PDB file of C-alpha atoms in Angstrom:
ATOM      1  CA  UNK A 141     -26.943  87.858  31.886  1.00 49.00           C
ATOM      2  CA  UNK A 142     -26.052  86.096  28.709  1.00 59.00           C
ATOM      3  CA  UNK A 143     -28.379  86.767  25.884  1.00 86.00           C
ATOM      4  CA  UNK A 144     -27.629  83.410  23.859  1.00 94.00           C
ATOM      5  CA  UNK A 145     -27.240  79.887  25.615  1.00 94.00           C
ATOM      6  CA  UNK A 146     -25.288  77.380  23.394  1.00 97.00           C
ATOM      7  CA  UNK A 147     -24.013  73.906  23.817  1.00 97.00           C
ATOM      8  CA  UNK A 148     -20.656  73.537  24.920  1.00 97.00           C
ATOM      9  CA  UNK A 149     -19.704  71.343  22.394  1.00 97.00           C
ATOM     10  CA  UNK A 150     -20.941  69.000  19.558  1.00 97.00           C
ATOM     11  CA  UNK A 151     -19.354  66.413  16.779  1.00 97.00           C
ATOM     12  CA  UNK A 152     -19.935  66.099  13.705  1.00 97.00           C
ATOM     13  CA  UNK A 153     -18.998  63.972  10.442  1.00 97.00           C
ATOM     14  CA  UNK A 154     -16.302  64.708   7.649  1.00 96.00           C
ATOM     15  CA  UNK A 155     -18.908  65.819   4.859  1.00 96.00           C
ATOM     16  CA  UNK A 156     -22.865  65.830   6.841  1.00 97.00           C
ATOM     17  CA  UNK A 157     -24.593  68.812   7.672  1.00 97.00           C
ATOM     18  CA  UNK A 158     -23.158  70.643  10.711  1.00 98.00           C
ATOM     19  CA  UNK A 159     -26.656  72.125  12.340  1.00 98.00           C
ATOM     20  CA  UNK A 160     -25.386  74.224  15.727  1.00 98.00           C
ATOM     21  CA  UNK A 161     -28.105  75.277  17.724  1.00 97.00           C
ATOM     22  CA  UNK A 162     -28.616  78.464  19.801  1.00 97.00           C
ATOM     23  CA  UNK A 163     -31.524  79.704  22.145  1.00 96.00           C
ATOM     24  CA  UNK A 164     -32.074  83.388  23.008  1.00 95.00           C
ATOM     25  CA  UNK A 165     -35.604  82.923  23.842  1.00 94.00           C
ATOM     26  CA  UNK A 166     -34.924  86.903  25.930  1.00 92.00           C
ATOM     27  CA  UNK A 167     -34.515  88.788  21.656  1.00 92.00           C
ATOM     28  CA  UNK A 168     -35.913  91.707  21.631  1.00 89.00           C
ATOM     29  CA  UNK A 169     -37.278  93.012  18.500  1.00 88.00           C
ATOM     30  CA  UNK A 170     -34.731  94.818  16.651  1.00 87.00           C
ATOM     31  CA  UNK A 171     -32.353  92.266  17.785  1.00 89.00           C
ATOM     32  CA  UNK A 172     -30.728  90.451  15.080  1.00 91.00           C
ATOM     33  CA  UNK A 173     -28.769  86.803  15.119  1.00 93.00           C
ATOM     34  CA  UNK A 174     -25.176  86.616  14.477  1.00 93.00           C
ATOM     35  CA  UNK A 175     -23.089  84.000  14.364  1.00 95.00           C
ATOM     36  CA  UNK A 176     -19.065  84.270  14.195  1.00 96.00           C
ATOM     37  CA  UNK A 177     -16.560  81.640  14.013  1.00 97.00           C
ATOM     38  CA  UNK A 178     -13.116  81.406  15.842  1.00 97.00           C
ATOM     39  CA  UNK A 179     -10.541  79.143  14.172  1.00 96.00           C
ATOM     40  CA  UNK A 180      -7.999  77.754  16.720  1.00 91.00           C
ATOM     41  CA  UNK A 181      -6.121  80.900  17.706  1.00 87.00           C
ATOM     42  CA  UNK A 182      -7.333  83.139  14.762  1.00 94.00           C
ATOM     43  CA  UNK A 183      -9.441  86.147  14.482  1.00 95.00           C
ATOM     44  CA  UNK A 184     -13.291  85.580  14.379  1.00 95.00           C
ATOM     45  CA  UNK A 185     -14.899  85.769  11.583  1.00 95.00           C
ATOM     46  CA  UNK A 186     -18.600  86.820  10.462  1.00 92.00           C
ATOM     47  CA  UNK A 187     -20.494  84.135   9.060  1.00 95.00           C
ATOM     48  CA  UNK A 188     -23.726  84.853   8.995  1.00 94.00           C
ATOM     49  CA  UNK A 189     -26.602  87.025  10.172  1.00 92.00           C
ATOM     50  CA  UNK A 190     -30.866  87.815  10.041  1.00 92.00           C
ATOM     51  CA  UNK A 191     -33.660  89.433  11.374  1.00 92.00           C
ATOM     52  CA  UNK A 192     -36.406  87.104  11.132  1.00 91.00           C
ATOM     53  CA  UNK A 193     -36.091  85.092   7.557  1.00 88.00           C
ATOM     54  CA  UNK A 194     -33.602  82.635   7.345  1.00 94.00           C
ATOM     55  CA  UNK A 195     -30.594  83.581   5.203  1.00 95.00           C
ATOM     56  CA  UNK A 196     -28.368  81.535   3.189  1.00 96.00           C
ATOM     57  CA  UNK A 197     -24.606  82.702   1.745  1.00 94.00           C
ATOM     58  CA  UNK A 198     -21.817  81.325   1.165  1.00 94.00           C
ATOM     59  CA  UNK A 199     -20.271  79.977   4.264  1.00 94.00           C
ATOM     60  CA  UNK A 200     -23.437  78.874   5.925  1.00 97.00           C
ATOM     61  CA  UNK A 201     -27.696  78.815   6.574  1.00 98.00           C
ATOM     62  CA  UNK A 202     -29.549  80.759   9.189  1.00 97.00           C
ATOM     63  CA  UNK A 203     -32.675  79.048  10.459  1.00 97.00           C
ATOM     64  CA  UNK A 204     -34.831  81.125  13.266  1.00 96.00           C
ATOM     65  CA  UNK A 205     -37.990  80.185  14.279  1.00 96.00           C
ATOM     66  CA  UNK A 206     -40.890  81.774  14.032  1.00 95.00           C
ATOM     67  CA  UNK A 207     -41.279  83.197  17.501  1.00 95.00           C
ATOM     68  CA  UNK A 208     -37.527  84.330  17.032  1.00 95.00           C
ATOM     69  CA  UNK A 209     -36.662  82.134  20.106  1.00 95.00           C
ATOM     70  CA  UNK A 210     -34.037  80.353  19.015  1.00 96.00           C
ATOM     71  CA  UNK A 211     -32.066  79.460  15.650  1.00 97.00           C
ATOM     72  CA  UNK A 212     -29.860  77.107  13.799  1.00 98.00           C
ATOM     73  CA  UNK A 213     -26.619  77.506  12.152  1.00 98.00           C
ATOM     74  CA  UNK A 214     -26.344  75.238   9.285  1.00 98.00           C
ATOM     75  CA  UNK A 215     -22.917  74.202   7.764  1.00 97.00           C
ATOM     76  CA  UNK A 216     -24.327  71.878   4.713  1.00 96.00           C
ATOM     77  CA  UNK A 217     -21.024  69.983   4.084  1.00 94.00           C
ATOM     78  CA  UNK A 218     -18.715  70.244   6.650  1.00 96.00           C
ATOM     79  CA  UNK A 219     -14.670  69.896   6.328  1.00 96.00           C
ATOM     80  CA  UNK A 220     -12.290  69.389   8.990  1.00 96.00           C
ATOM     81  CA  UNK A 221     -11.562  73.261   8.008  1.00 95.00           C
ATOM     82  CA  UNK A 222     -14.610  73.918  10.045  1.00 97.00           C
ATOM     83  CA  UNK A 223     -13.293  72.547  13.428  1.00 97.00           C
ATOM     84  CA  UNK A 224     -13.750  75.933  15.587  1.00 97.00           C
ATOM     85  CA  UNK A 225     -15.724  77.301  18.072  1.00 97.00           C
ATOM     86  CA  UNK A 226     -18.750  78.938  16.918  1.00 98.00           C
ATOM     87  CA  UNK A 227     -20.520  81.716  18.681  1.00 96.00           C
ATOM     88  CA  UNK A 228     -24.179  83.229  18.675  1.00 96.00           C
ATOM     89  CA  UNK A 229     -24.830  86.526  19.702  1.00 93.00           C
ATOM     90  CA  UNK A 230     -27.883  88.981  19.445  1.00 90.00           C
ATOM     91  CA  UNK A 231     -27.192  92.358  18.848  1.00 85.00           C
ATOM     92  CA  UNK A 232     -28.699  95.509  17.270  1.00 78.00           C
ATOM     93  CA  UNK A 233     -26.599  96.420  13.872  1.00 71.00           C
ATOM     94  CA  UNK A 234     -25.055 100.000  13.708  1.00 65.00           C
ATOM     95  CA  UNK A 235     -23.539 101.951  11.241  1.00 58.00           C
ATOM     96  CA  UNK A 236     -21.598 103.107  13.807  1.00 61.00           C
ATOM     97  CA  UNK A 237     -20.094 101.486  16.912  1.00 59.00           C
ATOM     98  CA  UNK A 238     -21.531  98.388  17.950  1.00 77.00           C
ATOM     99  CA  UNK A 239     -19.158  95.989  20.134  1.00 85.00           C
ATOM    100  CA  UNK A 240     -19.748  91.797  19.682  1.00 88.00           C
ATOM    101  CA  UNK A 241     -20.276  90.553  23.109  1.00 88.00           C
ATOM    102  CA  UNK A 242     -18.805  87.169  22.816  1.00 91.00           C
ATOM    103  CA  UNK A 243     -20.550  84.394  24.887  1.00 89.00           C
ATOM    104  CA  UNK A 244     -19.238  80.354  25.633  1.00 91.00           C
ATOM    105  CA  UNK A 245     -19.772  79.349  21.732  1.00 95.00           C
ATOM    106  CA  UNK A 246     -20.280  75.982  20.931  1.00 97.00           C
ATOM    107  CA  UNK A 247     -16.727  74.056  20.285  1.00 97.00           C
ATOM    108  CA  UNK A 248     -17.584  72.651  17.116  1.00 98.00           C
ATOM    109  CA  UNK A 249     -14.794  69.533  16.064  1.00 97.00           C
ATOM    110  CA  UNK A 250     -15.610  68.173  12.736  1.00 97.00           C
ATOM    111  CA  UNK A 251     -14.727  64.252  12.322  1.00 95.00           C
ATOM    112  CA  UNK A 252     -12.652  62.655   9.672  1.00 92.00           C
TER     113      UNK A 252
ATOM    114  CA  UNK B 269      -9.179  92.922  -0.063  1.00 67.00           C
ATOM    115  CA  UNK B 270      -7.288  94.999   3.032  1.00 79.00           C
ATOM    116  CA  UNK B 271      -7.983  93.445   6.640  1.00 93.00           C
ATOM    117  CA  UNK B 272      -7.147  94.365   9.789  1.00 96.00           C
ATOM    118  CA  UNK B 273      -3.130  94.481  10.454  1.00 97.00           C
ATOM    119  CA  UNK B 274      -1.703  94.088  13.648  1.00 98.00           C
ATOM    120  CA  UNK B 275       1.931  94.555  14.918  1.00 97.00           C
ATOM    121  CA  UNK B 276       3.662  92.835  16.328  1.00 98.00           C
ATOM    122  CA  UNK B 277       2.664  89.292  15.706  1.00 97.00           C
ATOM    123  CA  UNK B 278       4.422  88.083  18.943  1.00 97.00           C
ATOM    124  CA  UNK B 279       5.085  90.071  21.904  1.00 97.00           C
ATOM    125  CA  UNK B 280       7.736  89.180  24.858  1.00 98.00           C
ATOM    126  CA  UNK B 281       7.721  91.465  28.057  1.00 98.00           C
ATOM    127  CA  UNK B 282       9.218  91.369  31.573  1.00 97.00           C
ATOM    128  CA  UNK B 283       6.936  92.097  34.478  1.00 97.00           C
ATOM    129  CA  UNK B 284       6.455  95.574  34.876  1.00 97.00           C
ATOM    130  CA  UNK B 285       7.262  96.643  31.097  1.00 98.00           C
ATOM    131  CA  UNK B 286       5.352  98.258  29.168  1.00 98.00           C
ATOM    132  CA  UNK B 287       4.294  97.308  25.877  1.00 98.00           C
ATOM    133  CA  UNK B 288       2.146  98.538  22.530  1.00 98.00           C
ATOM    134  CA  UNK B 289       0.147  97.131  19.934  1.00 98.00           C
ATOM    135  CA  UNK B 290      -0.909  98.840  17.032  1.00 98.00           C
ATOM    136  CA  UNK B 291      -4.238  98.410  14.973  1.00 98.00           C
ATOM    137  CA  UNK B 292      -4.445  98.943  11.038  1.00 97.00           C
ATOM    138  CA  UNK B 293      -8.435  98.762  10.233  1.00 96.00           C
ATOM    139  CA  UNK B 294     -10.184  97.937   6.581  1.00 93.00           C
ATOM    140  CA  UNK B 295      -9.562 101.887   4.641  1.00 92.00           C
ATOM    141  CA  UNK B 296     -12.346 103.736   5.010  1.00 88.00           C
ATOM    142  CA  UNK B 297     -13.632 102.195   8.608  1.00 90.00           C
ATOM    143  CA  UNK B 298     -13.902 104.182  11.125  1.00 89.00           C
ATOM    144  CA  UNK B 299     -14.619 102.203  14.383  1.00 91.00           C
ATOM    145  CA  UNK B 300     -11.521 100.068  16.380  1.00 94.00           C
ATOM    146  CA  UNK B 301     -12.269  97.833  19.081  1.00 95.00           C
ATOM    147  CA  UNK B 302      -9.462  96.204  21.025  1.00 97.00           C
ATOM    148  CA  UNK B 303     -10.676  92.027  22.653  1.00 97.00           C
ATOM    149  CA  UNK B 304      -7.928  90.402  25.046  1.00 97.00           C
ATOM    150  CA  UNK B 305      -8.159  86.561  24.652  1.00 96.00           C
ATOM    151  CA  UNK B 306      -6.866  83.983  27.872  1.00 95.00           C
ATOM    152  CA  UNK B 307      -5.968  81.421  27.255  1.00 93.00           C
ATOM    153  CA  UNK B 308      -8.642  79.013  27.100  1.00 91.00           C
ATOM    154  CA  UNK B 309     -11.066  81.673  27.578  1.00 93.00           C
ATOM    155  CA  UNK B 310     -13.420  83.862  25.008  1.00 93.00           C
ATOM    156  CA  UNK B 311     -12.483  86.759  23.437  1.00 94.00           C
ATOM    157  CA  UNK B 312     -13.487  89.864  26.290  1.00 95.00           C
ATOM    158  CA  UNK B 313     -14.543  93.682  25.160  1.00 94.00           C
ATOM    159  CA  UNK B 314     -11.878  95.992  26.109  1.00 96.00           C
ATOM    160  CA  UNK B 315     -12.593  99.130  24.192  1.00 95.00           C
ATOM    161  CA  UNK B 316     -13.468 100.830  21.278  1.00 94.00           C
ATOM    162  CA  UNK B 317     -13.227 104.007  19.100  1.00 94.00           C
ATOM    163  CA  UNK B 318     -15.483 105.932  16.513  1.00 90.00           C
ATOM    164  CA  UNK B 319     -14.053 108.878  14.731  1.00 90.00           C
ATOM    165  CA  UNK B 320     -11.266 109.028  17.159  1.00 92.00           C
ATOM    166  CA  UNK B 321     -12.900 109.237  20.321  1.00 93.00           C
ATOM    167  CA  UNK B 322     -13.641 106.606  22.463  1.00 92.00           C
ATOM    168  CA  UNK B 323     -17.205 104.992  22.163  1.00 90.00           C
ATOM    169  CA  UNK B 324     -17.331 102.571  24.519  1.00 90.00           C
ATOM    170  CA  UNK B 325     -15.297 100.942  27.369  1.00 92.00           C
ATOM    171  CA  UNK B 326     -15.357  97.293  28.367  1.00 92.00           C
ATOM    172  CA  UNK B 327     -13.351  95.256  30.995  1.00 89.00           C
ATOM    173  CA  UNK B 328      -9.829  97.350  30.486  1.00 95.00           C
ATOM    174  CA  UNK B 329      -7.541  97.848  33.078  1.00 95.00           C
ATOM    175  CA  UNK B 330      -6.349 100.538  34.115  1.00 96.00           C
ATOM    176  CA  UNK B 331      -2.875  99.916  33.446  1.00 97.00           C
ATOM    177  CA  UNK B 332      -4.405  99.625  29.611  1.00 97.00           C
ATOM    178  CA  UNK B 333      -4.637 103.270  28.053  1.00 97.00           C
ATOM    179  CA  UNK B 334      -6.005 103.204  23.464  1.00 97.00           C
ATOM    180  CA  UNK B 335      -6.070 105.824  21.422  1.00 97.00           C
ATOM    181  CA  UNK B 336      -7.308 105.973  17.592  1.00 97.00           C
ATOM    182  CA  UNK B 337      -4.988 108.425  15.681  1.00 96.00           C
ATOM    183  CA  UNK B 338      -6.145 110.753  12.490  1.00 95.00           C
ATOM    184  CA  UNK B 339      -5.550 108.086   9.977  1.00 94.00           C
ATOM    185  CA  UNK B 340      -8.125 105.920  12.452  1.00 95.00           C
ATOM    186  CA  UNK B 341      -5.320 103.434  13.677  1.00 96.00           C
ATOM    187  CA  UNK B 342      -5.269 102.631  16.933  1.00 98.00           C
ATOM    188  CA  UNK B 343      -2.598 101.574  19.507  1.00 98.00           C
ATOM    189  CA  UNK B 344      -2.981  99.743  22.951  1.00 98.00           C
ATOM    190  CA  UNK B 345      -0.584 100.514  25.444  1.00 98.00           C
ATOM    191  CA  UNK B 346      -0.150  98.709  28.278  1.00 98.00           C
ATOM    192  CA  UNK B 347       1.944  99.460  31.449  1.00 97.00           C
ATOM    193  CA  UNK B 348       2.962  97.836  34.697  1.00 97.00           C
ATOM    194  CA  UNK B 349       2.562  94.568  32.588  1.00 98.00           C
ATOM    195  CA  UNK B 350       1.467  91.486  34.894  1.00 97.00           C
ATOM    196  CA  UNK B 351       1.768  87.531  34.269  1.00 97.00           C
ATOM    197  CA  UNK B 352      -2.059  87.614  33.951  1.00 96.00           C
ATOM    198  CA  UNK B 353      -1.592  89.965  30.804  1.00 98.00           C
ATOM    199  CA  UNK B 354      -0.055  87.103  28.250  1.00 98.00           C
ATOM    200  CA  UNK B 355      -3.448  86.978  26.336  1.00 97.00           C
ATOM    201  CA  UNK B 356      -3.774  86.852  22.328  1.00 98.00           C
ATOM    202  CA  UNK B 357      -5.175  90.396  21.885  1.00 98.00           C
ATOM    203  CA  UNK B 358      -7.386  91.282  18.832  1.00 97.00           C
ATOM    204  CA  UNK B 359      -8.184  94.352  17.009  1.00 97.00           C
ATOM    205  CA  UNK B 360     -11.381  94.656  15.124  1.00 95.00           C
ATOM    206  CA  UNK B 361     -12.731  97.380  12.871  1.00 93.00           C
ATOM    207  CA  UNK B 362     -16.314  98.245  10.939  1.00 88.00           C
ATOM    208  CA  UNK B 363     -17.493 101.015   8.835  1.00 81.00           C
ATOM    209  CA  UNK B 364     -20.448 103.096   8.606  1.00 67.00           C
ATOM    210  CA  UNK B 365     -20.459 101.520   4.559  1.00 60.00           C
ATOM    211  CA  UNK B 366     -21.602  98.072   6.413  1.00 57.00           C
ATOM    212  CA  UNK B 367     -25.415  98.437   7.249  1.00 58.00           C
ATOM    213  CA  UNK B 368     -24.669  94.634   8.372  1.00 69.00           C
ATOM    214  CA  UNK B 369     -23.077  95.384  11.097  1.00 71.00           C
ATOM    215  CA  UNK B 370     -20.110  93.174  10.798  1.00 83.00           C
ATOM    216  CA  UNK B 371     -16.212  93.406  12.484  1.00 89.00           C
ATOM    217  CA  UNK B 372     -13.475  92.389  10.721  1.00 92.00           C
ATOM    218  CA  UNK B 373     -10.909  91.115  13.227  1.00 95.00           C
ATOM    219  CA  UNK B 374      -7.186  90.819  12.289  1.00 97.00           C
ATOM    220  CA  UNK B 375      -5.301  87.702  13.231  1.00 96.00           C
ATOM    221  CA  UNK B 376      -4.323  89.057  16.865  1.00 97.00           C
ATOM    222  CA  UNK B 377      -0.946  89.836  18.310  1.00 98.00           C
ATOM    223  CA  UNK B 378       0.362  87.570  20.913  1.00 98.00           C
ATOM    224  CA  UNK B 379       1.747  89.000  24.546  1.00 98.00           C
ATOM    225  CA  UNK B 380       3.599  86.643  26.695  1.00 98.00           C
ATOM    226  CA  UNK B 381       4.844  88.505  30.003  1.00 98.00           C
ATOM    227  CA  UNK B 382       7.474  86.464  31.415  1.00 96.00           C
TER     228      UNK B 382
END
């Protein structure tokens, strides 16, 4: 059963907010929200991750609701360097093995 | 900063051949896991390694033997190689440092089987 339902796909404009939803409405609670990023052909990459609060670096936001049902990745200005396919996934962090289950994603093309 | 290296870049096999990747992870990690990539299809679990022994086992063939050697690099070998084995295959690696949780994947090595 997938633990993270995305949308397939989604455009967005050269420069507007990028805001890529995900629902995983089955979390449990010492899940936490990840979201990685696959570049055409590349190695994922980490962008972002939280418990409960939303988190902000770098790269990206992290909205979850309160009831931890769903959340929103946020790319505040986004560049045609962001075209990828971006994946959710809920997982409990270890400090020692912990696999990334990687679900559809959300093909994610940015518009010039 | 070090990331993940994997050789070779580009792989070419016959059917039936056998090839082998190898996996460099981030000094001081100590966990490998090995993804095989369709194409046109999401990255899939193969295995993975802590400390040198394997930790868990996802969707690898049998054909598909890893090990993770004493300086924690690991290699994927792969026998009897098949048309359905030309897949971008990715090697990831975390530390017990990273309380986040997070893999570093290296930029994959590329097997076509011919």
């Amino acid at each position: 059963d997938a633990k993270t339902t995305q949308p397939p796909s989604m455009d967005c404009a050269e420069g507007r907010a990028a805001n890529l939803p995900c629902n995983h409405s089955t979390i449990s609670g010492n899940e936490y929200v990840y979201w990685y990023r696959q570049i055409h052909s590349q190695g994922p990459q980490y962008i972002i991750h939280g418990l409960k609060n939303n988190e902000t670096n770098e790269m990206a936001s992290l909205i979850i609701t309160e009831d931890r049902k769903s959340s929103t990745l946020i790319l505040p200005h986004a560049t045609l360097r962001d075209t990828a396919v971006y994946y959710c996934i809920v997982r409990v962090p270890s400090n020692r093995d912990d696999k990334i289950i990687f679900g559809k994603g959300t093909r994610l093309h940015i518009l010039p | 900063a070090a990331g993940v290296i994997q050789s070779p870049r580009h792989l070419i096999k016959e059917k039936r051949e056998t090839a082998t990747l190898k996996c460099y992870p981030i000094p001081r990690h100590d966990t490998v896991y090995w993804y095989q990539q369709g194409p046109g299809q999401d990255p899939q679990f193969l295995i993975s390694f802590y400390e040198k022994m394997q930790s868990d086992k996802g969707s690898i063939p049998d054909r598909f033997s890893a090990q993770q050697f004493s300086d924690y690099h690991s290699e994927l070998n792969m026998s009897s190689l098949e048309l359905g084995d030309s897949a971008l295959y990715f090697c990831a690696s975390s530390g017990r440092d990273r309380a986040t949780g997070e893999l570093f994947f290296g930029e994959g090595s590329r097997l076509t089987v011919l």
